[in-house]
Amino acid sequence: MTMFDIPVAYAAMFVGAVGTLVPMWRAHGADCRVRIGHGAMAVSMVAMMVPAVPAGIHLLGGAVLIALAVFVTGETMHRRTAVPCAVDLTAMGVLLLLAPTSAPAPAASAPGPGPGPGPAPSGHHHGGAGISTGWLPLIVLVCWALLALHLYRSTPRRECPGVKFAAAGSALMILGMTPMVV
């Protein structure tokens, strides 16, 4: 069973995709770089919802998201909007890089008559690119949530009126990335 067999996983990923766009609703003063970063996260979340997309695409997407985190923080004028976006980009990129490059291999069957092992399930599986990552994706997700909460609580509302939208978007993205950790 893959995460694509569970409708709740699709719903969570859809909520995450919407969450990538929420900060742009009030981003009147946001830099174009922040908008590009949120757009890239939206494309990445939608791509995760497509089960036929090769896992290599998600690995490439993870690397691009991390590179965009550096790009987003290059504009010093909009630090209050760039830093939360960079945190979201980095966390999502790291989680995508922890995705395996192929579906898990089926267990070997005993020799004898009858059908052999079935084909490996297709779709996007998470948990490590051929290495045992164990709790690492969960740790990344929890750190992302804690950092987003810290940024929300430490930003004066009068300095950045869109801070509530950025925090809501981060929360929705974290919810959307949860199926890949579970």
Short mmCIF file of C-alpha atoms in Angstrom, two decimals:
data_model
loop_
_atom_site.label_atom_id
_atom_site.label_comp_id
_atom_site.label_asym_id
_atom_site.label_seq_id
_atom_site.Cartn_x
_atom_site.Cartn_y
_atom_site.Cartn_z
CA MET A 1 0.00 0.00 0.00
CA THR A 2 1.35 3.41 -0.95
CA MET A 3 0.36 6.80 0.30
CA PHE A 4 -1.56 7.23 -2.95
CA ASP A 5 -4.00 4.54 -1.82
CA ILE A 6 -5.11 6.77 1.05
CA PRO A 7 -7.47 9.67 0.17
CA VAL A 8 -6.46 11.53 3.35
CA ALA A 9 -2.87 11.71 2.06
CA TYR A 10 -4.10 13.34 -1.15
CA ALA A 11 -6.21 15.77 0.85
CA ALA A 12 -3.23 16.70 3.05
CA MET A 13 -1.00 17.22 0.02
CA PHE A 14 -3.69 19.40 -1.60
CA VAL A 15 -3.90 21.47 1.58
CA GLY A 16 -0.10 21.81 1.46
CA ALA A 17 -0.25 23.01 -2.14
CA VAL A 18 -2.82 25.65 -1.14
CA GLY A 19 -0.59 26.56 1.80
CA THR A 20 2.25 27.46 -0.53
CA LEU A 21 0.07 30.18 -2.05
CA VAL A 22 -1.46 31.58 1.17
CA PRO A 23 1.50 33.89 2.01
CA MET A 24 1.20 35.55 -1.40
CA TRP A 25 -2.36 36.76 -0.69
CA ARG A 26 -1.06 39.50 1.60
CA ALA A 27 2.41 39.86 0.15
CA HIS A 28 1.94 43.34 -1.27
CA GLY A 29 5.44 44.41 -0.25
CA ALA A 30 7.04 41.03 -0.82
CA ASP A 31 9.98 40.71 -3.10
CA CYS A 32 9.62 38.96 -6.43
CA ARG A 33 12.08 36.37 -5.13
CA VAL A 34 9.64 35.35 -2.39
CA ARG A 35 6.88 34.98 -4.95
CA ILE A 36 9.15 32.78 -7.10
CA GLY A 37 9.96 30.65 -4.05
CA HIS A 38 6.30 30.14 -3.16
CA GLY A 39 5.47 29.37 -6.79
CA ALA A 40 8.20 26.72 -6.88
CA MET A 41 6.88 25.14 -3.69
CA ALA A 42 3.38 25.06 -5.22
CA VAL A 43 4.68 23.29 -8.32
CA SER A 44 6.58 20.84 -6.12
CA MET A 45 3.52 20.04 -4.00
CA VAL A 46 1.35 19.49 -7.08
CA ALA A 47 4.05 17.24 -8.58
CA MET A 48 4.01 15.15 -5.40
CA MET A 49 0.31 14.51 -5.94
CA VAL A 50 0.99 12.82 -9.28
CA PRO A 51 1.84 9.15 -8.63
CA ALA A 52 3.45 8.52 -12.04
CA VAL A 53 6.17 11.14 -11.62
CA PRO A 54 9.59 9.48 -11.25
CA ALA A 55 11.20 9.92 -7.83
CA GLY A 56 14.25 11.47 -9.53
CA ILE A 57 12.12 14.50 -10.38
CA HIS A 58 11.36 14.98 -6.69
CA LEU A 59 15.06 14.75 -5.85
CA LEU A 60 15.82 17.40 -8.46
CA GLY A 61 12.96 19.50 -7.09
CA GLY A 62 14.41 19.23 -3.59
CA ALA A 63 17.77 20.52 -4.79
CA VAL A 64 16.08 23.38 -6.66
CA LEU A 65 14.06 24.34 -3.57
CA ILE A 66 17.21 24.50 -1.45
CA ALA A 67 18.92 26.64 -4.10
CA LEU A 68 15.88 28.92 -4.15
CA ALA A 69 16.17 29.33 -0.37
CA VAL A 70 19.57 30.89 -0.93
CA PHE A 71 18.20 32.99 -3.80
CA VAL A 72 15.24 34.24 -1.71
CA THR A 73 17.45 35.46 1.13
CA GLY A 74 19.69 37.38 -1.28
CA GLU A 75 17.39 40.42 -1.08
CA THR A 76 18.15 42.25 2.17
CA MET A 77 15.29 44.69 1.74
CA HIS A 78 12.56 42.10 2.47
CA ARG A 79 14.09 40.01 5.27
CA ARG A 80 10.80 39.68 7.20
CA THR A 81 9.17 37.89 4.27
CA ALA A 82 12.27 36.18 2.88
CA VAL A 83 13.33 34.32 6.04
CA PRO A 84 10.06 32.40 6.59
CA CYS A 85 9.98 31.57 2.88
CA ALA A 86 13.59 30.34 3.01
CA VAL A 87 12.77 28.14 6.01
CA ASP A 88 9.84 26.61 4.13
CA LEU A 89 11.92 26.12 0.99
CA THR A 90 14.79 24.51 2.89
CA ALA A 91 12.63 22.15 4.93
CA MET A 92 10.58 21.04 1.94
CA GLY A 93 13.73 20.62 -0.13
CA VAL A 94 15.41 18.48 2.54
CA LEU A 95 12.31 16.29 2.86
CA LEU A 96 12.25 15.81 -0.92
CA LEU A 97 15.95 14.89 -0.89
CA LEU A 98 15.18 12.24 1.72
CA ALA A 99 12.74 10.63 -0.71
CA PRO A 100 13.93 7.31 -2.14
CA THR A 101 15.01 7.06 -5.74
CA SER A 102 12.88 3.98 -6.35
CA ALA A 103 10.04 2.01 -4.86
CA PRO A 104 10.99 -0.45 -2.14
CA ALA A 105 11.94 -3.88 -3.42
CA PRO A 106 9.41 -6.64 -2.74
CA ALA A 107 10.44 -9.42 -0.40
CA ALA A 108 12.02 -12.41 -2.10
CA SER A 109 9.71 -15.38 -2.36
CA ALA A 110 10.63 -18.98 -1.78
CA PRO A 111 11.50 -20.93 -4.92
CA GLY A 112 8.86 -23.22 -6.23
CA PRO A 113 5.81 -23.28 -8.41
CA GLY A 114 3.43 -20.37 -8.53
CA PRO A 115 3.76 -16.77 -9.35
CA GLY A 116 6.87 -14.91 -8.28
CA PRO A 117 6.93 -11.64 -6.49
CA GLY A 118 4.64 -9.03 -8.01
CA PRO A 119 5.89 -5.86 -9.57
CA ALA A 120 7.11 -3.17 -7.26
CA PRO A 121 4.44 -0.63 -6.47
CA SER A 122 4.74 2.57 -8.42
CA GLY A 123 4.32 6.01 -7.01
CA HIS A 124 6.15 8.28 -4.67
CA HIS A 125 7.51 6.59 -1.55
CA HIS A 126 9.44 8.37 1.15
CA GLY A 127 11.87 7.42 3.83
CA GLY A 128 15.37 7.67 2.39
CA ALA A 129 17.19 7.47 -0.91
CA GLY A 130 18.46 3.95 -0.52
CA ILE A 131 19.78 4.65 2.98
CA SER A 132 18.20 4.08 6.34
CA THR A 133 17.10 7.51 7.52
CA GLY A 134 14.81 6.31 10.30
CA TRP A 135 13.58 9.31 12.23
CA LEU A 136 15.34 11.96 10.13
CA PRO A 137 12.28 13.06 8.08
CA LEU A 138 10.20 13.34 11.25
CA ILE A 139 12.94 15.37 12.93
CA VAL A 140 13.06 17.72 9.91
CA LEU A 141 9.27 18.12 10.02
CA VAL A 142 9.24 18.87 13.77
CA CYS A 143 12.13 21.34 13.47
CA TRP A 144 10.33 23.04 10.59
CA ALA A 145 7.19 23.41 12.71
CA LEU A 146 9.13 24.75 15.70
CA LEU A 147 11.09 27.23 13.59
CA ALA A 148 7.93 28.45 11.83
CA LEU A 149 6.28 28.94 15.23
CA HIS A 150 9.32 30.83 16.51
CA LEU A 151 9.33 33.12 13.47
CA TYR A 152 5.63 33.80 13.91
CA ARG A 153 5.95 34.61 17.61
CA SER A 154 9.11 36.72 17.26
CA THR A 155 7.94 38.95 14.39
CA PRO A 156 6.19 42.16 15.47
CA ARG A 157 2.84 42.34 13.66
CA ARG A 158 3.22 46.04 12.84
CA GLU A 159 6.55 45.36 11.09
CA CYS A 160 5.18 42.67 8.83
CA PRO A 161 1.40 42.65 8.46
CA GLY A 162 1.50 39.45 6.39
CA VAL A 163 3.09 37.42 9.20
CA LYS A 164 -0.21 35.66 9.97
CA PHE A 165 -0.54 34.59 6.36
CA ALA A 166 3.06 33.37 6.26
CA ALA A 167 2.53 31.36 9.45
CA ALA A 168 -0.75 29.91 8.16
CA GLY A 169 0.94 28.96 4.89
CA SER A 170 3.80 27.28 6.75
CA ALA A 171 1.35 25.32 8.90
CA LEU A 172 -0.56 24.14 5.83
CA MET A 173 2.67 23.16 4.05
CA ILE A 174 3.81 21.19 7.10
CA LEU A 175 0.45 19.40 7.11
CA GLY A 176 0.86 18.73 3.39
CA MET A 177 4.31 17.22 3.85
CA THR A 178 3.22 15.00 6.75
CA PRO A 179 2.09 12.07 4.52
CA MET A 180 5.61 11.68 3.17
CA VAL A 181 7.00 11.33 6.70
CA VAL A 182 4.39 8.85 7.91
#
